[in-house]
């Protein structure tokens, strides 16, 4: 199931011109306030009719200005989740979930409530739930309407850090188990790094970059500030702990160690390594305090300024960018294809918010 969008719309002085494709998985629409994310959301949901363009879901046209076609929101099979849960306060959780679910309720509710961890809340009213629980019920209600596509507009931004941390694993589960594509609007890069498979970067009404998350975050192109560029790697916890450090394995089996408290005990998750925290050595360094020294191959060198260079390294089964000084790059005589060692000063869990 793929959503294809190519629209233009103006409000007074604001002009939106957006074209991108949202494939299976989570496509995050990321950009500063006022960049046009919510306008795109409304156009996809059918709440706004763009001036020009088209929107297609797996070949079915939802909107086409040239053909004069605009399918009504209720016929688009879009499930919507907003910043606020928007539950009916006088109805129980079960009644809220039943709303809009029709005959599908008894067949799908047990699986969806289990997936979102809300089965024990069915008899309560929304007022007796935490913000995170209310938002999980709102997601359950959207899923029970049997959508072909889920639209989520900053679903965590009204929650505090503790509630956000509580709900993120449920969203990961939704991404991995629900099997429907999700468009996820956010201006939190930590959230996006943790959840997204595809990243669409917006600025001033334009798409300034779009592609697979790992590629977009390791790129030095426009849109992301340099401080944010870095690797996002899949790791698995082995259960091994030594000296207060937990062992994780990168996808090619290379071990990497993280302080015990900052890594989950088990399972697979994403690890973020900022490019500014990666050093390069030609030989295995001796007497160094850094924990993680990974064999690597130089893929490319991109000058960032007179003083700095971004080196893309192949290491640990992925690509790890390193931001080093031009002077060091020259001193090490680095070039594509060279075998080196990447020294990771610090790594953090992606989405540690
Ligand atoms: N109905 C409207 N009438 C006039 N201008 C509008 C309307 N809706 C949005 N705008 C303007 O369009 C621009 C883009 O707004 P939009 O809400 O799409 O941005 P956003 O990226 O979602 O921002 P935020 O992250 O703050 O929600 C803004 O300048 C906004 O003021």
PDB file of N, CA, C and O and ligand atoms in Angstrom, residues 11-12 14 31-40 42 48 153-154 185 187, ligand 1:
ATOM      1  N   UNK A  11      -2.292  29.801   0.809  1.00  0.00           N
ATOM      2  CA  UNK A  11      -3.136  30.551   1.756  1.00  0.00           C
ATOM      3  C   UNK A  11      -2.500  31.918   1.826  1.00  0.00           C
ATOM      4  O   UNK A  11      -1.405  32.022   2.391  1.00  0.00           O
ATOM      5  N   UNK A  12      -3.071  32.962   1.298  1.00  0.00           N
ATOM      6  CA  UNK A  12      -2.451  34.286   1.395  1.00  0.00           C
ATOM      7  C   UNK A  12      -0.993  34.220   0.980  1.00  0.00           C
ATOM      8  O   UNK A  12      -0.664  33.843  -0.140  1.00  0.00           O
ATOM      9  N   UNK A  14       1.313  32.110   2.087  1.00  0.00           N
ATOM     10  CA  UNK A  14       1.975  30.803   2.232  1.00  0.00           C
ATOM     11  C   UNK A  14       1.697  29.922   1.015  1.00  0.00           C
ATOM     12  O   UNK A  14       0.554  29.751   0.607  1.00  0.00           O
ATOM     13  N   UNK A  31       9.582  18.794  10.100  1.00  0.00           N
ATOM     14  CA  UNK A  31       9.963  20.152   9.713  1.00  0.00           C
ATOM     15  C   UNK A  31       9.511  21.137  10.765  1.00  0.00           C
ATOM     16  O   UNK A  31       8.691  20.806  11.626  1.00  0.00           O
ATOM     17  N   UNK A  32      10.016  22.369  10.712  1.00  0.00           N
ATOM     18  CA  UNK A  32       9.654  23.352  11.728  1.00  0.00           C
ATOM     19  C   UNK A  32       8.197  23.776  11.636  1.00  0.00           C
ATOM     20  O   UNK A  32       7.513  23.505  10.640  1.00  0.00           O
ATOM     21  N   UNK A  33       7.740  24.451  12.685  1.00  0.00           N
ATOM     22  CA  UNK A  33       6.382  24.958  12.742  1.00  0.00           C
ATOM     23  C   UNK A  33       6.121  25.870  11.539  1.00  0.00           C
ATOM     24  O   UNK A  33       6.968  26.681  11.185  1.00  0.00           O
ATOM     25  N   UNK A  34       4.973  25.666  10.899  1.00  0.00           N
ATOM     26  CA  UNK A  34       4.622  26.516   9.767  1.00  0.00           C
ATOM     27  C   UNK A  34       5.185  26.046   8.441  1.00  0.00           C
ATOM     28  O   UNK A  34       5.035  26.709   7.421  1.00  0.00           O
ATOM     29  N   UNK A  35       5.825  24.860   8.407  1.00  0.00           N
ATOM     30  CA  UNK A  35       6.423  24.401   7.145  1.00  0.00           C
ATOM     31  C   UNK A  35       5.381  23.741   6.232  1.00  0.00           C
ATOM     32  O   UNK A  35       5.691  23.441   5.083  1.00  0.00           O
ATOM     33  N   UNK A  36       4.187  23.479   6.757  1.00  0.00           N
ATOM     34  CA  UNK A  36       3.122  22.961   5.896  1.00  0.00           C
ATOM     35  C   UNK A  36       2.713  21.524   6.182  1.00  0.00           C
ATOM     36  O   UNK A  36       1.923  20.938   5.433  1.00  0.00           O
ATOM     37  N   UNK A  37       3.191  20.955   7.293  1.00  0.00           N
ATOM     38  CA  UNK A  37       2.907  19.539   7.591  1.00  0.00           C
ATOM     39  C   UNK A  37       1.408  19.290   7.784  1.00  0.00           C
ATOM     40  O   UNK A  37       0.846  18.355   7.209  1.00  0.00           O
ATOM     41  N   UNK A  38       0.774  20.143   8.615  1.00  0.00           N
ATOM     42  CA  UNK A  38      -0.656  19.918   8.892  1.00  0.00           C
ATOM     43  C   UNK A  38      -1.505  20.155   7.652  1.00  0.00           C
ATOM     44  O   UNK A  38      -2.552  19.519   7.483  1.00  0.00           O
ATOM     45  N   UNK A  39      -1.061  21.053   6.795  1.00  0.00           N
ATOM     46  CA  UNK A  39      -1.812  21.298   5.552  1.00  0.00           C
ATOM     47  C   UNK A  39      -1.796  20.024   4.704  1.00  0.00           C
ATOM     48  O   UNK A  39      -2.820  19.642   4.120  1.00  0.00           O
ATOM     49  N   UNK A  40      -0.662  19.347   4.654  1.00  0.00           N
ATOM     50  CA  UNK A  40      -0.573  18.083   3.893  1.00  0.00           C
ATOM     51  C   UNK A  40      -1.482  17.034   4.529  1.00  0.00           C
ATOM     52  O   UNK A  40      -2.219  16.314   3.846  1.00  0.00           O
ATOM     53  N   UNK A  42      -4.194  17.502   6.237  1.00  0.00           N
ATOM     54  CA  UNK A  42      -5.599  17.807   5.933  1.00  0.00           C
ATOM     55  C   UNK A  42      -5.956  17.472   4.486  1.00  0.00           C
ATOM     56  O   UNK A  42      -7.054  17.007   4.210  1.00  0.00           O
ATOM     57  N   UNK A  48      -9.159  19.304   3.383  1.00  0.00           N
ATOM     58  CA  UNK A  48      -8.793  20.502   2.614  1.00  0.00           C
ATOM     59  C   UNK A  48      -8.662  20.090   1.148  1.00  0.00           C
ATOM     60  O   UNK A  48      -8.124  19.015   0.860  1.00  0.00           O
ATOM     61  N   UNK A 153      -1.027  13.082  13.549  1.00  0.00           N
ATOM     62  CA  UNK A 153      -0.518  14.458  13.586  1.00  0.00           C
ATOM     63  C   UNK A 153      -0.007  14.761  14.994  1.00  0.00           C
ATOM     64  O   UNK A 153      -0.796  15.028  15.893  1.00  0.00           O
ATOM     65  N   UNK A 154       1.293  14.691  15.191  1.00  0.00           N
ATOM     66  CA  UNK A 154       1.944  14.962  16.470  1.00  0.00           C
ATOM     67  C   UNK A 154       1.232  14.264  17.632  1.00  0.00           C
ATOM     68  O   UNK A 154       0.846  14.924  18.608  1.00  0.00           O
ATOM     69  N   UNK A 185       3.365  12.861  11.608  1.00  0.00           N
ATOM     70  CA  UNK A 185       3.863  14.237  11.612  1.00  0.00           C
ATOM     71  C   UNK A 185       4.505  14.543  12.953  1.00  0.00           C
ATOM     72  O   UNK A 185       3.941  14.223  14.002  1.00  0.00           O
ATOM     73  N   UNK A 187       7.664  17.294  15.026  1.00  0.00           N
ATOM     74  CA  UNK A 187       8.864  18.101  14.933  1.00  0.00           C
ATOM     75  C   UNK A 187       9.881  17.686  15.985  1.00  0.00           C
ATOM     76  O   UNK A 187      10.761  18.445  16.331  1.00  0.00           O
TER      77      UNK A 187
HETATM   78  N1  LIG B   1      -6.853  27.751   7.021  1.00  0.00           N
HETATM   79  C1  LIG B   1      -5.783  28.519   6.873  1.00  0.00           C
HETATM   80  N2  LIG B   1      -5.896  29.796   6.420  1.00  0.00           N
HETATM   81  C2  LIG B   1      -4.823  30.570   6.237  1.00  0.00           C
HETATM   82  N3  LIG B   1      -3.572  30.182   6.481  1.00  0.00           N
HETATM   83  C3  LIG B   1      -3.384  28.934   6.924  1.00  0.00           C
HETATM   84  C4  LIG B   1      -4.467  28.041   7.149  1.00  0.00           C
HETATM   85  N4  LIG B   1      -3.976  26.857   7.602  1.00  0.00           N
HETATM   86  C5  LIG B   1      -2.628  27.015   7.660  1.00  0.00           C
HETATM   87  N5  LIG B   1      -2.273  28.258   7.256  1.00  0.00           N
HETATM   88  C6  LIG B   1      -0.886  28.779   7.165  1.00  0.00           C
HETATM   89  O1  LIG B   1      -0.138  27.872   6.384  1.00  0.00           O
HETATM   90  C7  LIG B   1       1.190  27.724   6.904  1.00  0.00           C
HETATM   91  C8  LIG B   1       1.493  26.249   7.147  1.00  0.00           C
HETATM   92  O2  LIG B   1       0.720  25.790   8.239  1.00  0.00           O
HETATM   93  P1  LIG B   1       0.727  24.274   8.742  1.00  0.00           P
HETATM   94  O3  LIG B   1      -0.235  24.212   9.890  1.00  0.00           O
HETATM   95  O4  LIG B   1       0.499  23.380   7.587  1.00  0.00           O
HETATM   96  O5  LIG B   1       2.232  24.112   9.256  1.00  0.00           O
HETATM   97  P2  LIG B   1       2.852  22.978  10.179  1.00  0.00           P
HETATM   98  O6  LIG B   1       4.167  22.631   9.579  1.00  0.00           O
HETATM   99  O7  LIG B   1       1.883  21.890  10.371  1.00  0.00           O
HETATM  100  O8  LIG B   1       3.062  23.765  11.538  1.00  0.00           O
HETATM  101  P3  LIG B   1       2.944  23.227  13.081  1.00  0.00           P
HETATM  102  O9  LIG B   1       4.118  22.307  13.281  1.00  0.00           O
HETATM  103  O10 LIG B   1       3.045  24.484  13.883  1.00  0.00           O
HETATM  104  O11 LIG B   1       1.617  22.552  13.217  1.00  0.00           O
HETATM  105  C9  LIG B   1       1.257  28.616   8.129  1.00  0.00           C
HETATM  106  O12 LIG B   1       1.864  29.814   7.766  1.00  0.00           O
HETATM  107  C10 LIG B   1      -0.191  28.796   8.508  1.00  0.00           C
HETATM  108  O13 LIG B   1      -0.386  30.032   9.169  1.00  0.00           O
END
